[in-house]
Amino acid sequence: MHRALIRLFRRVPLRVMYAVMALAIPFYVVADGRGRRASYRFFRRRMGWGRPKSAWHVFKNMYKMGEAVMDRFAVYAGRAFRVTGDHLTLYNALKPLDTPFMLLASHVGNYEISGYMLRTPKPMKTLVYSGEAVTVMQNRSRLFGDCNIEMVPVKEDLSHIFVLNAALAAGEIVSMPADRALGSSKVVRCRFFGQEAAFPAGPFTLAVRRGANSFAVFVVKERHRSFRAIVTPLDVPAEGKTEEKVQALASSYAACLEKVAREWPDQWFNFYDFWK
């Protein structure tokens, strides 16, 4: 099915594919009760919107999610997208240096697209979920390889942590999501949308212990084939215990995530109770 979808994207305009997908979204909204409820609660409780507006944005949220998936397959089929953004000059200045740095991503917009469009002369290791379909992993590997990016699949034995550590020790770039604590017992609690929420401790602890510069990175879709990369340097105090620095880094990241999610609420793909 995935291979057939890629072939289809080579022949059919993107806007036509989006229109077909839009017809299926209402059925998906009805079928995905857990995701629908989580999305609705976010718009009602965190954004403070009324019932009709919140319900409409649940549809938009899932439509944007489908669009993000389709854009990924469009890239597999050879379609090109444009990525511009804030602070990319600062990011580019760090790329050739021996100093390691981390890109802390999230489930906002389409971060994966930037990995296909922006080549880095400095090796990058990016943490990925290893349970994707074979076709997806093969295309990811091909496109990331063209951009000097190597995938590091999550392993149950946590061996991926050693690979990321070694990359930072070698002065490389490490990219990983920092907004999901699912399945992890080690969390950092930060103020987020007016209430305390759990963030995974791993990415922030790794950055602090390695002394790596860290950036929050969000790639949102602005127009039909144009994305905006929001790259924000994160602050870490020079003094203090490791735990205090980890907390400060996580809080800085959470503040950036909240700012972006407020500006682009339909592109924050969070379909579970983040504050549970």
Coordinates of C-alpha atoms in Angstrom, one line a residue, residues 73-259:
F73 CA 5.1 10.3 1.2
A74 CA 5.2 13.1 -1.4
V75 CA 8.8 13.6 -0.6
Y76 CA 9.4 9.9 -1.0
A77 CA 7.9 10.3 -4.5
G78 CA 10.3 13.1 -5.3
R79 CA 8.3 16.2 -4.5
A80 CA 10.2 19.1 -3.1
F81 CA 9.2 21.4 -0.2
R82 CA 10.8 24.7 0.9
V83 CA 12.0 25.1 4.4
T84 CA 12.9 28.6 5.8
G85 CA 13.1 29.8 9.4
D86 CA 14.1 31.7 12.4
H87 CA 17.6 31.5 13.8
L88 CA 18.8 29.2 11.0
T89 CA 21.8 31.5 10.7
L90 CA 22.7 30.7 14.3
Y91 CA 22.2 27.0 13.7
N92 CA 24.3 27.1 10.5
A93 CA 27.1 28.9 12.4
L94 CA 27.4 26.0 14.8
K95 CA 27.4 23.2 12.2
P96 CA 31.0 23.4 11.1
L97 CA 32.4 23.7 14.7
D98 CA 33.7 20.7 16.7
T99 CA 31.4 21.6 19.6
P100 CA 28.4 19.1 19.8
F101 CA 24.9 20.4 19.9
M102 CA 21.4 18.9 20.2
L103 CA 18.2 19.6 18.4
L104 CA 15.2 18.9 20.7
A105 CA 12.2 18.2 18.5
S106 CA 8.5 17.7 19.2
H107 CA 5.3 16.4 17.6
V108 CA 4.6 19.8 16.1
G109 CA 4.1 20.2 12.4
N110 CA 6.5 18.1 10.3
Y111 CA 10.0 18.0 11.7
E112 CA 10.9 15.1 9.5
I113 CA 10.5 17.2 6.4
S114 CA 13.4 19.4 7.5
G115 CA 15.7 16.4 7.6
Y116 CA 14.9 15.7 4.0
M117 CA 15.3 19.3 2.8
L118 CA 18.3 20.7 4.8
R119 CA 21.7 19.1 4.3
T120 CA 24.3 19.4 7.1
P121 CA 28.0 19.1 6.4
K122 CA 28.4 17.8 10.0
P123 CA 27.2 14.3 10.8
M124 CA 23.9 14.1 12.6
K125 CA 22.4 11.2 14.6
T126 CA 18.6 11.3 14.8
L127 CA 16.6 9.1 17.1
V128 CA 13.7 7.3 15.4
Y129 CA 10.9 4.9 16.3
S130 CA 12.0 1.5 15.0
G131 CA 8.4 0.1 14.5
E132 CA 7.7 1.9 11.3
A133 CA 6.8 0.0 8.1
V134 CA 9.8 -1.3 6.0
T135 CA 8.9 1.1 3.1
V136 CA 9.0 4.1 5.4
M137 CA 12.3 3.1 7.0
Q138 CA 13.9 2.5 3.6
N139 CA 12.9 5.9 2.3
R140 CA 13.9 7.6 5.5
S141 CA 17.3 6.0 5.3
R142 CA 17.8 7.0 1.6
L143 CA 16.7 10.6 2.1
F144 CA 18.5 11.1 5.4
G145 CA 21.6 9.6 3.9
D146 CA 21.6 12.2 1.2
C147 CA 21.6 14.9 3.9
N148 CA 24.4 13.4 6.1
I149 CA 21.9 12.1 8.7
E150 CA 22.0 8.7 10.3
M151 CA 19.0 7.1 12.0
V152 CA 19.4 5.6 15.5
P153 CA 16.4 3.3 16.2
V154 CA 15.1 3.1 19.8
K155 CA 16.2 -0.2 21.3
E156 CA 14.7 -2.0 24.3
D157 CA 18.2 -2.5 25.7
L158 CA 18.8 1.2 25.6
S159 CA 21.9 0.8 23.4
H160 CA 20.8 3.8 21.4
I161 CA 21.8 6.0 24.3
F162 CA 25.4 4.9 23.9
V163 CA 25.3 5.7 20.2
L164 CA 24.0 9.2 20.9
N165 CA 26.6 9.7 23.7
A166 CA 29.4 8.7 21.3
A167 CA 28.1 11.2 18.7
L168 CA 28.2 14.1 21.1
A169 CA 31.6 13.1 22.3
A170 CA 32.7 13.2 18.6
G171 CA 31.3 16.8 18.2
E172 CA 28.4 15.7 16.1
I173 CA 24.7 16.8 16.1
V174 CA 22.1 14.7 17.9
S175 CA 18.4 15.1 17.2
M176 CA 15.6 13.6 19.3
P177 CA 12.1 14.4 20.4
A178 CA 11.7 15.8 23.9
D179 CA 7.9 16.1 24.4
R180 CA 6.8 12.6 25.1
A181 CA 7.3 10.8 28.5
L182 CA 5.2 7.8 27.5
G183 CA 6.8 4.6 28.8
S184 CA 9.5 6.4 30.7
S185 CA 9.7 6.5 34.5
K186 CA 12.3 9.3 34.5
V187 CA 10.5 12.6 33.9
V188 CA 11.0 16.3 34.5
R189 CA 7.9 18.2 35.6
C190 CA 7.4 21.6 34.0
R191 CA 4.7 24.3 34.0
F192 CA 2.9 23.9 30.7
F193 CA -0.3 25.6 29.6
G194 CA -1.0 26.6 33.2
Q195 CA -0.5 23.2 34.8
E196 CA 2.3 20.8 35.6
A197 CA 3.1 18.3 32.9
A198 CA 5.7 15.5 32.6
F199 CA 8.5 15.7 30.0
P200 CA 11.1 12.9 29.4
A201 CA 14.3 13.5 31.4
G202 CA 16.5 11.7 29.0
P203 CA 17.1 14.4 26.3
F204 CA 17.7 17.1 28.8
T205 CA 20.0 15.0 31.0
L206 CA 22.1 14.0 28.0
A207 CA 22.5 17.6 26.9
V208 CA 23.5 18.8 30.3
R209 CA 26.0 16.0 31.0
R210 CA 27.6 16.4 27.6
G211 CA 27.7 20.2 27.9
A212 CA 26.0 20.4 24.5
N213 CA 24.3 23.5 23.2
S214 CA 20.6 22.8 22.8
F215 CA 17.9 24.2 20.4
A216 CA 14.2 23.7 20.4
V217 CA 13.2 23.0 16.8
F218 CA 9.6 23.1 15.4
V219 CA 8.8 22.8 11.7
V220 CA 5.3 24.1 10.9
K221 CA 3.5 24.3 7.6
E222 CA 2.8 27.8 6.5
R223 CA 1.6 27.3 2.9
H224 CA 1.0 24.6 0.4
R225 CA 4.6 23.5 -0.1
S226 CA 6.4 25.8 2.3
F227 CA 7.5 25.1 5.9
R228 CA 8.9 27.4 8.6
A229 CA 11.6 26.0 10.9
I230 CA 11.5 27.7 14.3
V231 CA 14.9 27.2 15.9
T232 CA 15.3 28.6 19.4
P233 CA 18.4 28.4 21.6
L234 CA 17.7 27.0 25.0
D235 CA 19.2 28.5 28.2
V236 CA 21.1 26.5 30.8
P237 CA 22.6 28.1 33.9
A238 CA 26.4 28.0 34.1
E239 CA 26.3 27.2 37.8
G240 CA 24.3 24.7 39.8
K241 CA 23.8 21.0 40.2
T242 CA 23.0 18.7 37.3
E243 CA 19.4 18.2 38.4
E244 CA 18.9 22.0 38.5
K245 CA 20.4 22.5 35.0
V246 CA 18.2 19.7 33.7
Q247 CA 15.1 21.3 35.2
A248 CA 16.1 24.7 33.8
L249 CA 16.7 23.2 30.3
A250 CA 13.4 21.3 30.3
S251 CA 11.4 24.4 31.5
S252 CA 13.0 26.5 28.7
Y253 CA 12.0 23.8 26.2
A254 CA 8.4 23.6 27.6
A255 CA 8.0 27.4 27.4
C256 CA 9.1 27.3 23.7
L257 CA 6.7 24.4 23.0
E258 CA 3.8 26.2 24.6
K259 CA 4.5 29.4 22.6

